[in-house]
Coordinates of C-alpha atoms in Angstrom, one line a residue:
M98 CA -28.9 -64.8 27.7
T99 CA -28.3 -68.7 25.8
V100 CA -26.1 -70.7 25.6
L101 CA -26.2 -73.7 23.4
L102 CA -22.8 -76.0 22.6
Q103 CA -22.3 -77.8 19.1
I104 CA -20.4 -81.4 19.2
S105 CA -20.2 -83.1 16.3
D106 CA -18.6 -86.2 14.3
P107 CA -17.7 -87.4 17.3
H108 CA -17.0 -90.9 16.3
F109 CA -17.7 -93.8 19.9
G110 CA -15.1 -96.2 18.9
T111 CA -12.5 -93.8 18.1
E112 CA -12.2 -91.6 21.0
V113 CA -10.0 -90.3 22.9
P114 CA -9.9 -90.3 26.6
A115 CA -8.0 -87.7 28.0
V116 CA -10.7 -85.0 25.0
A117 CA -13.3 -87.1 26.2
A118 CA -11.8 -85.9 30.3
A119 CA -11.3 -82.6 29.4
L120 CA -14.2 -81.9 27.7
Q121 CA -16.5 -82.8 30.3
R122 CA -14.3 -79.9 32.3
F123 CA -14.9 -77.6 30.0
V124 CA -19.3 -78.6 29.9
K125 CA -19.4 -78.1 33.7
Q126 CA -17.5 -74.8 33.1
L127 CA -19.3 -73.1 31.2
A128 CA -22.5 -75.2 31.4
P129 CA -25.2 -74.5 28.6
D130 CA -28.5 -74.4 28.3
A131 CA -28.2 -77.3 25.5
M132 CA -26.1 -79.0 23.7
I133 CA -26.7 -80.2 20.4
W134 CA -25.5 -83.0 18.5
S135 CA -25.0 -82.7 14.1
G136 CA -24.5 -86.5 13.7
D137 CA -21.9 -88.9 13.5
I138 CA -22.7 -90.1 17.1
T139 CA -20.7 -93.3 16.0
Q140 CA -17.5 -94.8 14.6
R141 CA -19.2 -98.3 12.8
A142 CA -22.4 -97.5 14.7
R143 CA -22.2 -100.7 17.1
R144 CA -24.2 -101.3 20.4
A145 CA -21.6 -101.1 22.5
Q146 CA -20.6 -97.3 21.3
F147 CA -24.0 -96.0 20.8
E148 CA -24.0 -96.1 24.6
A149 CA -20.6 -95.2 25.2
A150 CA -21.7 -92.1 24.0
R151 CA -25.4 -92.5 25.9
R152 CA -23.7 -92.7 28.8
F153 CA -21.2 -89.2 28.0
A154 CA -24.0 -87.5 27.2
D155 CA -26.4 -88.0 30.5
A156 CA -22.7 -87.4 32.4
L157 CA -22.3 -83.7 31.3
N158 CA -25.8 -83.0 33.0
V159 CA -26.6 -80.4 30.3
P160 CA -30.6 -79.7 30.4
Q161 CA -31.6 -79.8 27.5
R162 CA -30.3 -82.3 24.0
L163 CA -30.8 -81.9 20.6
V164 CA -28.7 -85.3 18.4
I165 CA -29.4 -86.2 14.2
P166 CA -27.0 -89.0 13.3
G167 CA -24.5 -89.5 10.0
N168 CA -24.1 -91.6 7.8
H169 CA -21.7 -93.7 10.6
D170 CA -24.5 -94.0 12.3
I171 CA -26.1 -96.3 10.0
P172 CA -24.7 -99.9 10.1
L173 CA -21.9 -100.6 7.2
F174 CA -20.8 -104.1 7.1
N175 CA -24.2 -105.4 8.1
L176 CA -26.1 -104.6 4.7
A177 CA -29.6 -106.8 6.2
A178 CA -29.7 -104.2 10.0
R179 CA -28.3 -101.2 7.2
I180 CA -31.8 -102.3 4.8
A181 CA -34.3 -103.2 6.9
W182 CA -33.7 -101.0 10.7
P183 CA -30.2 -98.5 9.6
Y184 CA -31.5 -96.4 12.8
R185 CA -32.7 -99.3 15.3
G186 CA -28.8 -98.4 17.3
F187 CA -29.6 -94.5 17.1
E188 CA -33.0 -94.9 17.7
R189 CA -32.5 -96.6 21.1
A190 CA -29.7 -94.5 22.7
F191 CA -31.7 -91.4 21.2
G192 CA -35.2 -91.6 21.1
P193 CA -36.8 -91.7 17.7
L194 CA -36.0 -90.1 14.8
P195 CA -36.7 -88.1 13.1
V196 CA -36.0 -85.7 16.5
A197 CA -38.9 -83.1 17.3
P198 CA -37.4 -79.4 17.5
L199 CA -35.4 -78.1 20.4
A200 CA -37.6 -75.2 21.6
L201 CA -35.3 -72.7 24.2
P202 CA -36.4 -69.1 25.8
G203 CA -33.9 -67.8 23.0
A204 CA -33.5 -70.1 20.1
L205 CA -35.5 -72.7 18.0
V206 CA -33.1 -75.6 17.2
I207 CA -34.6 -78.5 14.4
G208 CA -33.0 -81.1 13.7
V209 CA -32.6 -82.2 10.0
K210 CA -31.7 -86.3 9.6
T211 CA -29.7 -85.8 6.9
T212 CA -28.9 -89.8 6.1
R213 CA -30.3 -91.8 4.1
R214 CA -29.4 -95.5 3.6
W215 CA -28.5 -96.7 0.2
R216 CA -25.6 -94.0 0.7
H217 CA -22.4 -94.7 2.1
K218 CA -21.4 -90.4 3.5
H219 CA -23.1 -88.3 1.0
G220 CA -26.5 -86.7 2.7
Q221 CA -29.7 -85.4 0.8
L222 CA -31.9 -83.3 2.1
S223 CA -35.5 -83.8 0.5
A224 CA -38.1 -81.5 -0.9
E225 CA -40.3 -83.1 1.7
Q226 CA -37.9 -82.0 4.6
V227 CA -37.2 -78.7 2.7
A228 CA -40.4 -77.5 2.7
E229 CA -41.3 -78.8 7.0
V230 CA -38.2 -77.2 7.7
A231 CA -39.6 -74.2 6.8
V232 CA -42.5 -74.0 8.5
Q233 CA -40.7 -74.9 12.1
L234 CA -39.3 -71.8 10.7
H235 CA -41.6 -69.8 10.1
Q236 CA -43.5 -71.0 14.0
A237 CA -40.6 -69.1 15.3
R238 CA -41.2 -66.7 18.1
P239 CA -39.3 -63.4 17.9
G240 CA -36.1 -62.6 19.7
Q241 CA -35.4 -66.4 18.6
L242 CA -31.9 -67.7 17.8
R243 CA -33.1 -69.2 14.3
I244 CA -31.2 -72.3 14.3
V245 CA -31.1 -75.6 11.8
V246 CA -29.1 -78.6 12.4
L247 CA -27.4 -81.0 9.8
H248 CA -25.5 -83.6 9.3
Q249 CA -23.4 -82.8 5.9
P250 CA -22.7 -78.9 4.7
L251 CA -25.0 -76.7 3.6
H252 CA -22.3 -75.0 2.1
V253 CA -18.7 -75.5 1.3
G254 CA -15.6 -73.4 -0.3
E255 CA -14.0 -75.1 -3.0
G256 CA -12.0 -78.1 -3.1
H257 CA -12.1 -81.1 -2.2
D258 CA -14.3 -80.7 -0.3
H259 CA -17.2 -79.4 -2.4
N260 CA -17.6 -83.3 -3.2
N261 CA -19.1 -83.6 0.9
Q262 CA -22.0 -80.7 0.0
I263 CA -24.8 -81.7 1.6
R264 CA -27.6 -82.7 -2.0
G265 CA -30.2 -80.5 -2.5
A266 CA -28.9 -77.3 -0.7
A267 CA -29.4 -74.8 -2.9
A268 CA -33.5 -75.5 -2.4
A269 CA -32.9 -75.8 1.2
I270 CA -31.0 -72.4 1.3
E271 CA -33.8 -70.7 -1.6
A272 CA -36.0 -71.9 1.4
W273 CA -34.7 -71.4 4.3
A274 CA -33.9 -67.9 4.0
A275 CA -37.1 -67.1 3.1
A276 CA -38.5 -68.6 6.1
G277 CA -36.4 -66.9 8.4
A278 CA -32.8 -69.0 9.2
D279 CA -30.2 -67.5 10.7
L280 CA -27.8 -70.4 11.4
V281 CA -27.1 -73.6 9.9
L282 CA -25.2 -75.7 12.1
G283 CA -23.7 -79.0 10.7
G284 CA -20.2 -81.8 10.8
H285 CA -19.3 -84.5 8.3
I286 CA -16.0 -83.4 7.7
H287 CA -14.1 -82.2 10.8
L288 CA -13.0 -78.9 9.4
P289 CA -14.5 -75.9 11.8
Y290 CA -15.5 -72.8 10.4
H291 CA -18.2 -70.3 9.5
C292 CA -19.4 -68.1 6.9
Q293 CA -22.3 -65.6 5.6
V294 CA -24.2 -67.6 2.6
K295 CA -26.1 -64.7 0.6
D296 CA -28.0 -66.8 -2.6
G297 CA -31.3 -66.2 -0.9
V298 CA -33.4 -63.5 0.1
R299 CA -32.1 -62.7 3.1
P300 CA -28.5 -63.9 4.3
L301 CA -27.9 -66.8 6.6
W302 CA -24.3 -68.9 8.1
V303 CA -22.9 -71.1 7.9
V304 CA -21.0 -73.3 11.3
Q305 CA -19.2 -76.0 10.8
A306 CA -17.5 -77.6 13.6
G307 CA -14.8 -80.0 13.7
T308 CA -14.1 -83.7 15.4
A309 CA -15.2 -82.6 19.0
L310 CA -13.3 -86.0 20.7
S311 CA -12.7 -88.6 18.3
S312 CA -8.3 -89.9 16.5
R313 CA -9.5 -89.1 12.8
V314 CA -9.0 -85.2 13.3
R315 CA -8.0 -83.5 10.1
A316 CA -4.5 -82.2 9.5
G317 CA -4.7 -78.4 10.9
A318 CA -8.1 -79.0 12.7
P319 CA -7.8 -80.3 16.2
N320 CA -10.9 -81.8 18.3
S321 CA -13.1 -78.3 19.3
V322 CA -16.4 -77.6 19.5
N323 CA -18.7 -74.9 18.9
V324 CA -20.7 -72.2 21.8
L325 CA -23.6 -70.1 20.4
Q326 CA -24.3 -67.6 23.2
H327 CA -27.5 -65.1 22.2
D328 CA -29.3 -62.1 23.8
P329 CA -31.9 -61.3 22.6
A330 CA -33.5 -58.5 24.4
R331 CA -30.0 -57.2 24.8
Q332 CA -28.4 -57.9 21.3
P333 CA -30.9 -59.1 19.2
G334 CA -28.9 -58.8 15.7
F335 CA -26.0 -60.4 17.2
C336 CA -25.5 -63.9 17.4
W337 CA -21.7 -65.1 19.0
L338 CA -20.0 -67.8 18.0
A339 CA -16.5 -69.2 19.9
R340 CA -14.6 -72.4 18.6
W341 CA -13.2 -74.1 21.5
D342 CA -10.0 -76.5 20.8
Y343 CA -8.5 -79.4 22.8
S344 CA -4.2 -78.9 23.3
A345 CA -2.2 -81.6 24.7
E346 CA -0.1 -78.8 26.3
A347 CA -2.5 -77.3 28.4
D348 CA -5.1 -80.8 28.5
A349 CA -7.8 -79.0 28.4
F350 CA -10.3 -76.8 26.2
K351 CA -9.1 -73.3 24.7
Q352 CA -10.3 -70.8 23.1
L353 CA -9.5 -69.9 18.9
E354 CA -11.8 -66.9 18.6
R355 CA -14.9 -65.1 19.4
V356 CA -16.7 -63.5 16.5
P357 CA -20.3 -62.2 16.5
L358 CA -22.2 -63.2 13.2
A359 CA -24.8 -60.3 12.6
L360 CA -28.2 -61.7 11.8
D361 CA -31.1 -60.5 9.5
R362 CA -33.0 -59.2 12.0
G363 CA -34.3 -55.8 9.3
G364 CA -31.9 -52.9 11.1
R365 CA -32.7 -53.5 14.6
G366 CA -29.6 -54.8 15.6
V367 CA -27.3 -53.4 18.6
A368 CA -23.8 -53.1 17.4
P369 CA -22.0 -55.5 19.6
P370 CA -19.3 -54.5 21.9

């Protein structure tokens, strides 16, 4: 069983101490194999905020992690830094970009830098990035869960979130579905949801996370994280997705839902219990 924890949009600088403490307790109990941070690590890309995020990540003591930047991880007001070295603070805290794929026995996780120094918040996928991820997906071993991590969402519903969909989404869905992607994780809009996208040659799942720690919660969506579980030996055709919301009353993260996501494995899947 491979257990992955998705943490998104913690926005260090706006983190809620009680929520941060509760997440530390939750992660210690969960003991995931790896954690995935899908962007907006900081609120204003300041050195102290990146340092606080790094200390928090280290204290969680998870064996492996993959971290990508979001639009808030690029300086906003310091235009010289934004143009000349936009990712210096991120790379100082979490290592060089682009990030290397995370290869686990049960999962291959590919992180993509979707922010651009000349954009305020909108994300973009270049043709080169789409092609490179497709190559990496083809290198997955049999049985591995194939995950791509973005900051901005690959797919959104109708309404005012449509403008937040990443630029280049259609080409990515087509190429990555053909290359075998199972899930595409994202954040950015602080709204947790999951949906199956069938615009490619085979369906893939889009899994969005809310903000893990920030006070900047969206109405109706408290602080939350996602947990993915995949057992390629017993259930190769399914991945379990659980959403855990912070409960102020309990001062703890509580499981809101746990659902099986059917994977395209050529009909070889085993029905979930």
